[in-house]
GROMACS .gro file of C-alpha atoms in nm:
model
  296
    1MET     CA    1   8.205  -2.296   0.876
    2THR     CA    2   7.846  -2.383   0.877
    3ASP     CA    3   7.631  -2.224   0.620
    4ILE     CA    4   7.325  -2.045   0.759
    5ALA     CA    5   7.009  -2.076   0.539
    6VAL     CA    6   6.845  -1.749   0.494
    7ALA     CA    7   6.468  -1.769   0.487
    8GLU     CA    8   6.320  -1.632   0.173
    9PRO     CA    9   6.081  -1.331   0.236
   10ILE     CA   10   5.706  -1.416   0.235
   11VAL     CA   11   5.537  -1.273  -0.051
   12PRO     CA   12   5.177  -1.194   0.016
   13VAL     CA   13   4.940  -1.367  -0.208
   14PRO     CA   14   4.689  -1.126  -0.384
   15VAL     CA   15   4.342  -1.180  -0.288
   16GLY     CA   16   4.081  -1.155  -0.562
   17PRO     CA   17   4.025  -1.281  -0.910
   18VAL     CA   18   4.319  -1.386  -1.119
   19PRO     CA   19   4.375  -1.164  -1.424
   20GLY     CA   20   4.221  -1.344  -1.720
   21ASP     CA   21   3.972  -1.550  -1.525
   22PRO     CA   22   3.608  -1.479  -1.573
   23ALA     CA   23   3.447  -1.254  -1.321
   24PRO     CA   24   3.230  -1.428  -1.066
   25ALA     CA   25   2.854  -1.437  -1.140
   26ARG     CA   26   2.669  -1.178  -0.919
   27ARG     CA   27   2.352  -1.304  -0.749
   28PRO     CA   28   2.060  -1.102  -0.896
   29GLY     CA   29   1.871  -0.880  -0.657
   30LEU     CA   30   1.509  -0.892  -0.582
   31LEU     CA   31   1.440  -0.582  -0.798
   32HIS     CA   32   1.587  -0.773  -1.104
   33ALA     CA   33   1.311  -1.034  -1.071
   34LEU     CA   34   1.049  -0.746  -1.118
   35ARG     CA   35   1.184  -0.644  -1.452
   36HIS     CA   36   1.148  -0.980  -1.637
   37GLY     CA   37   0.888  -1.261  -1.684
   38ARG     CA   38   0.616  -1.301  -1.435
   39GLY     CA   39   0.749  -1.033  -1.209
   40LEU     CA   40   0.710  -0.770  -1.479
   41VAL     CA   41   0.361  -0.908  -1.562
   42GLY     CA   42   0.269  -0.870  -1.196
   43VAL     CA   43   0.407  -0.525  -1.177
   44VAL     CA   44   0.208  -0.415  -1.486
   45LEU     CA   45  -0.110  -0.554  -1.337
   46VAL     CA   46  -0.065  -0.398  -1.007
   47GLY     CA   47   0.042  -0.076  -1.150
   48THR     CA   48  -0.263  -0.052  -1.383
   49VAL     CA   49  -0.496  -0.107  -1.096
   50VAL     CA   50  -0.323   0.147  -0.885
   51LEU     CA   51  -0.327   0.401  -1.172
   52LEU     CA   52  -0.703   0.343  -1.224
   53GLY     CA   53  -0.763   0.402  -0.857
   54VAL     CA   54  -0.551   0.706  -0.833
   55LEU     CA   55  -0.709   0.860  -1.157
   56GLY     CA   56  -1.055   0.726  -1.069
   57PRO     CA   57  -1.221   1.083  -1.021
   58LEU     CA   58  -1.084   1.198  -1.342
   59LEU     CA   59  -1.171   0.889  -1.541
   60ALA     CA   60  -1.520   0.814  -1.385
   61PRO     CA   61  -1.800   0.964  -1.615
   62TYR     CA   62  -2.018   0.999  -1.306
   63GLY     CA   63  -1.998   1.034  -0.938
   64PRO     CA   64  -1.999   0.722  -0.716
   65THR     CA   65  -2.339   0.794  -0.592
   66GLU     CA   66  -2.473   0.986  -0.875
   67GLN     CA   67  -2.827   0.858  -1.014
   68VAL     CA   68  -2.873   0.887  -1.380
   69LYS     CA   69  -3.230   0.937  -1.475
   70GLY     CA   70  -3.385   0.642  -1.668
   71ALA     CA   71  -3.082   0.409  -1.635
   72ASN     CA   72  -3.219   0.132  -1.435
   73LEU     CA   73  -3.033  -0.200  -1.463
   74LEU     CA   74  -2.897  -0.112  -1.809
   75GLY     CA   75  -2.669  -0.355  -1.967
   76PRO     CA   76  -2.329  -0.236  -2.101
   77THR     CA   77  -2.378   0.052  -2.349
   78ALA     CA   78  -2.175   0.328  -2.495
   79GLY     CA   79  -2.288   0.566  -2.224
   80HIS     CA   80  -2.233   0.308  -1.934
   81TRP     CA   81  -1.950   0.053  -2.018
   82LEU     CA   82  -2.029  -0.173  -1.741
   83GLY     CA   83  -2.405  -0.094  -1.717
   84THR     CA   84  -2.609   0.046  -1.419
   85ASP     CA   85  -2.744  -0.080  -1.089
   86GLU     CA   86  -3.094  -0.087  -0.959
   87LEU     CA   87  -3.039   0.268  -0.824
   88ASN     CA   88  -2.958   0.405  -1.168
   89ARG     CA   89  -2.580   0.440  -1.073
   90ASP     CA   90  -2.306   0.386  -1.312
   91ILE     CA   91  -2.108   0.063  -1.225
   92LEU     CA   92  -1.784   0.177  -1.405
   93SER     CA   93  -1.772   0.492  -1.192
   94ARG     CA   94  -1.849   0.298  -0.875
   95THR     CA   95  -1.581   0.039  -0.961
   96LEU     CA   96  -1.313   0.308  -1.021
   97TYR     CA   97  -1.403   0.472  -0.694
   98GLY     CA   98  -1.424   0.137  -0.517
   99ILE     CA   99  -1.066   0.051  -0.612
  100ARG     CA  100  -0.945   0.330  -0.383
  101ALA     CA  101  -1.089   0.153  -0.071
  102ASP     CA  102  -0.889  -0.156  -0.163
  103LEU     CA  103  -0.578   0.048  -0.234
  104VAL     CA  104  -0.596   0.203   0.116
  105VAL     CA  105  -0.619  -0.143   0.274
  106VAL     CA  106  -0.340  -0.291   0.068
  107PHE     CA  107  -0.084  -0.013   0.076
  108ALA     CA  108  -0.171   0.136   0.422
  109ALA     CA  109  -0.297  -0.129   0.653
  110VAL     CA  110  -0.053  -0.406   0.548
  111PRO     CA  111   0.265  -0.184   0.572
  112VAL     CA  112   0.143  -0.061   0.926
  113GLY     CA  113   0.090  -0.417   1.042
  114ALA     CA  114   0.439  -0.508   0.895
  115VAL     CA  115   0.618  -0.236   1.071
  116LEU     CA  116   0.452  -0.304   1.409
  117GLY     CA  117   0.532  -0.674   1.369
  118VAL     CA  118   0.887  -0.626   1.273
  119LEU     CA  119   0.940  -0.375   1.565
  120LEU     CA  120   0.783  -0.623   1.811
  121GLY     CA  121   0.976  -0.916   1.671
  122LEU     CA  122   1.309  -0.722   1.694
  123VAL     CA  123   1.249  -0.597   2.048
  124THR     CA  124   1.116  -0.914   2.211
  125SER     CA  125   1.297  -1.191   2.048
  126TRP     CA  126   1.627  -1.102   2.195
  127TRP     CA  127   1.549  -1.196   2.543
  128SER     CA  128   1.375  -1.516   2.634
  129VAL     CA  129   1.122  -1.358   2.881
  130THR     CA  130   0.984  -1.097   2.639
  131ASP     CA  131   1.003  -1.360   2.351
  132VAL     CA  132   0.769  -1.591   2.539
  133ILE     CA  133   0.529  -1.326   2.624
  134ALA     CA  134   0.534  -1.203   2.264
  135GLN     CA  135   0.490  -1.553   2.123
  136ARG     CA  136   0.166  -1.601   2.333
  137VAL     CA  137   0.035  -1.271   2.207
  138PHE     CA  138   0.096  -1.359   1.851
  139ASP     CA  139  -0.072  -1.710   1.915
  140LEU     CA  140  -0.383  -1.527   2.041
  141LEU     CA  141  -0.407  -1.303   1.743
  142LEU     CA  142  -0.363  -1.598   1.504
  143ALA     CA  143  -0.618  -1.798   1.690
  144PHE     CA  144  -0.898  -1.566   1.552
  145PRO     CA  145  -0.996  -1.600   1.192
  146ALA     CA  146  -1.006  -1.283   0.994
  147LEU     CA  147  -1.388  -1.277   0.973
  148ILE     CA  148  -1.446  -1.366   1.339
  149LEU     CA  149  -1.201  -1.084   1.428
  150GLY     CA  150  -1.384  -0.852   1.203
  151ILE     CA  151  -1.720  -0.933   1.356
  152LEU     CA  152  -1.587  -0.875   1.707
  153LEU     CA  153  -1.438  -0.541   1.610
  154THR     CA  154  -1.754  -0.438   1.416
  155ALA     CA  155  -1.958  -0.484   1.732
  156PHE     CA  156  -1.739  -0.213   1.902
  157LEU     CA  157  -1.625   0.013   1.613
  158GLY     CA  158  -1.912  -0.033   1.368
  159PRO     CA  159  -1.872  -0.126   1.004
  160GLY     CA  160  -1.621   0.077   0.787
  161LEU     CA  161  -1.287   0.099   0.629
  162LEU     CA  162  -1.123   0.170   0.958
  163THR     CA  163  -1.255  -0.162   1.097
  164VAL     CA  164  -1.115  -0.345   0.790
  165GLY     CA  165  -0.779  -0.189   0.838
  166ILE     CA  166  -0.749  -0.265   1.212
  167VAL     CA  167  -0.835  -0.632   1.137
  168ILE     CA  168  -0.565  -0.651   0.863
  169VAL     CA  169  -0.311  -0.478   1.103
  170ALA     CA  170  -0.390  -0.729   1.380
  171LEU     CA  171  -0.357  -1.019   1.130
  172GLU     CA  172  -0.024  -0.912   1.002
  173ILE     CA  173   0.155  -0.822   1.330
  174PRO     CA  174   0.217  -1.198   1.434
  175VAL     CA  175   0.300  -1.292   1.073
  176PHE     CA  176   0.585  -1.034   1.037
  177GLY     CA  177   0.684  -1.068   1.405
  178ARG     CA  178   0.745  -1.432   1.394
  179LEU     CA  179   0.931  -1.394   1.057
  180VAL     CA  180   1.176  -1.149   1.231
  181ARG     CA  181   1.195  -1.385   1.529
  182THR     CA  182   1.322  -1.650   1.299
  183ALA     CA  183   1.577  -1.408   1.165
  184VAL     CA  184   1.687  -1.319   1.512
  185ARG     CA  185   1.725  -1.678   1.628
  186THR     CA  186   1.930  -1.752   1.315
  187VAL     CA  187   2.165  -1.443   1.291
  188ARG     CA  188   2.240  -1.420   1.673
  189GLU     CA  189   2.433  -1.736   1.652
  190MET     CA  190   2.655  -1.638   1.360
  191PRO     CA  191   3.026  -1.575   1.433
  192PHE     CA  192   3.028  -1.211   1.322
  193VAL     CA  193   2.752  -1.138   1.573
  194GLU     CA  194   2.931  -1.314   1.856
  195ALA     CA  195   3.247  -1.117   1.758
  196SER     CA  196   3.052  -0.785   1.761
  197GLN     CA  197   2.933  -0.855   2.113
  198VAL     CA  198   3.281  -0.936   2.231
  199VAL     CA  199   3.404  -0.592   2.130
  200GLY     CA  200   3.115  -0.440   2.322
  201ALA     CA  201   2.818  -0.397   2.075
  202GLY     CA  202   2.493  -0.405   2.239
  203PRO     CA  203   2.164  -0.573   2.134
  204ALA     CA  204   2.034  -0.266   1.969
  205TRP     CA  205   2.335  -0.226   1.755
  206VAL     CA  206   2.349  -0.597   1.645
  207LEU     CA  207   1.968  -0.596   1.565
  208ARG     CA  208   2.000  -0.280   1.358
  209LYS     CA  209   2.321  -0.367   1.176
  210HIS     CA  210   2.297  -0.736   1.134
  211VAL     CA  211   1.950  -0.880   1.209
  212LEU     CA  212   1.728  -0.624   1.020
  213PRO     CA  213   1.941  -0.620   0.689
  214ASN     CA  214   1.950  -0.994   0.674
  215SER     CA  215   1.563  -1.008   0.713
  216LEU     CA  216   1.480  -0.762   0.436
  217GLU     CA  217   1.448  -1.023   0.159
  218PRO     CA  218   1.206  -1.253   0.343
  219LEU     CA  219   1.008  -0.950   0.465
  220THR     CA  220   0.977  -0.817   0.112
  221VAL     CA  221   0.833  -1.149  -0.017
  222GLN     CA  222   0.593  -1.173   0.269
  223LEU     CA  223   0.473  -0.815   0.210
  224ALA     CA  224   0.365  -0.896  -0.132
  225VAL     CA  225   0.184  -1.221   0.001
  226SER     CA  226   0.012  -1.022   0.275
  227MET     CA  227  -0.114  -0.751   0.023
  228SER     CA  228  -0.280  -1.016  -0.184
  229VAL     CA  229  -0.445  -1.168   0.133
  230ALA     CA  230  -0.567  -0.826   0.233
  231VAL     CA  231  -0.767  -0.797  -0.086
  232PHE     CA  232  -0.953  -1.118  -0.002
  233VAL     CA  233  -1.007  -0.995   0.363
  234GLU     CA  234  -1.155  -0.664   0.251
  235GLY     CA  235  -1.368  -0.832  -0.010
  236ALA     CA  236  -1.500  -1.086   0.246
  237MET     CA  237  -1.580  -0.830   0.504
  238SER     CA  238  -1.755  -0.604   0.258
  239PHE     CA  239  -1.936  -0.897   0.118
  240LEU     CA  240  -2.073  -0.963   0.468
  241GLY     CA  241  -2.155  -0.603   0.524
  242LEU     CA  242  -1.871  -0.522   0.771
  243GLY     CA  243  -1.662  -0.306   0.533
  244VAL     CA  244  -1.728   0.013   0.360
  245ARG     CA  245  -2.071   0.147   0.438
  246PRO     CA  246  -2.302   0.205   0.160
  247PRO     CA  247  -2.367   0.409  -0.048
  248HIS     CA  248  -1.990   0.441  -0.079
  249PRO     CA  249  -1.845   0.161  -0.306
  250SER     CA  250  -1.582  -0.087  -0.265
  251LEU     CA  251  -1.484  -0.384  -0.468
  252GLY     CA  252  -1.611  -0.624  -0.214
  253SER     CA  253  -1.959  -0.462  -0.184
  254LEU     CA  254  -1.993  -0.440  -0.557
  255ILE     CA  255  -1.930  -0.807  -0.592
  256LYS     CA  256  -2.189  -0.860  -0.319
  257ASP     CA  257  -2.450  -0.658  -0.518
  258GLY     CA  258  -2.357  -0.837  -0.828
  259VAL     CA  259  -2.422  -1.175  -0.662
  260ARG     CA  260  -2.751  -1.052  -0.547
  261LEU     CA  261  -2.862  -0.933  -0.885
  262LEU     CA  262  -2.713  -1.224  -1.069
  263HIS     CA  263  -3.033  -1.322  -1.235
  264ASP     CA  264  -3.160  -0.984  -1.324
  265ALA     CA  265  -2.815  -0.838  -1.425
  266PRO     CA  266  -2.549  -1.100  -1.475
  267PHE     CA  267  -2.314  -0.836  -1.607
  268PHE     CA  268  -2.304  -0.629  -1.287
  269ALA     CA  269  -2.000  -0.802  -1.106
  270VAL     CA  270  -1.781  -0.849  -1.411
  271GLY     CA  271  -1.609  -0.520  -1.379
  272PRO     CA  272  -1.521  -0.524  -1.005
  273LEU     CA  273  -1.441  -0.902  -1.021
  274ALA     CA  274  -1.196  -0.844  -1.310
  275VAL     CA  275  -1.024  -0.588  -1.104
  276VAL     CA  276  -0.990  -0.795  -0.791
  277VAL     CA  277  -0.858  -1.093  -1.014
  278ALA     CA  278  -0.598  -0.853  -1.166
  279LEU     CA  279  -0.485  -0.713  -0.835
  280VAL     CA  280  -0.458  -1.040  -0.665
  281LEU     CA  281  -0.295  -1.208  -0.963
  282GLY     CA  282  -0.034  -0.919  -1.009
  283LEU     CA  283   0.055  -0.947  -0.631
  284LEU     CA  284   0.083  -1.323  -0.640
  285LEU     CA  285   0.310  -1.304  -0.946
  286ILE     CA  286   0.531  -1.042  -0.772
  287SER     CA  287   0.562  -1.253  -0.455
  288GLN     CA  288   0.640  -1.569  -0.672
  289SER     CA  289   0.911  -1.390  -0.847
  290LEU     CA  290   1.063  -1.237  -0.541
  291SER     CA  291   1.056  -1.583  -0.368
  292GLU     CA  292   1.242  -1.736  -0.656
  293ALA     CA  293   1.488  -1.465  -0.669
  294ARG     CA  294   1.570  -1.508  -0.294
  295ARG     CA  295   1.611  -1.882  -0.339
  296ALA     CA  296   1.838  -1.838  -0.647
   0.00000   0.00000   0.00000
């Protein structure tokens, strides 16, 4: 009688770490980068500037346009820490109020441009026809330098904070649109996206569930970079008289007045310039920390 070999039952192999083995190292998130080193320094610098801008009306000893009798081009004193200008206005007070204009540009115009760019990039990059049209529009926007675009818009809208905001929004739309386009082109070829389409997932579902989550990290890094660029754009436009209208202050207009009065009052631009340096440096440190954390 022939013996019949009985196959041994297949025992499932447990999936996961073997007991006793060290746990796999987790990749630190982007927020972790802002709690240490350069990221923390950047957060402190930006947070300090934001706090000064928000509390400006409470901290300022005078109004932004208030004229102090007998205080013409004074140097730093106990009553005027940063001195006064040729119209007897306290520079410290004008600097604190001027921060608010930059904060509006940085934390309002840049996010609006980012959201519009992301939406356009998501909607148009999935189909070849709309993608070509969107890329030509992005090329047209990028063809205009910020100051040239500011001059053109000022001719129609006049100088002001609104014009500065529109210029920055127009500059950020193609930047974020192309960034999302790259993510769409990369993620749509992934096996899990093809599997989702096989079971009936539409473009809107794929873009929302797969493309956008995989784009959050590069978008966050770019947001910090764009905010630092926006500070320079506002300063340059205000320096040329295209930004905030006098007598209302902005950091760019204060630096412009400081350059104009450099020989008579060399101390004039020290305060506004220090704030701009702190804000830009803080944003750059944040962007560098986020970029390094993303590559880790």
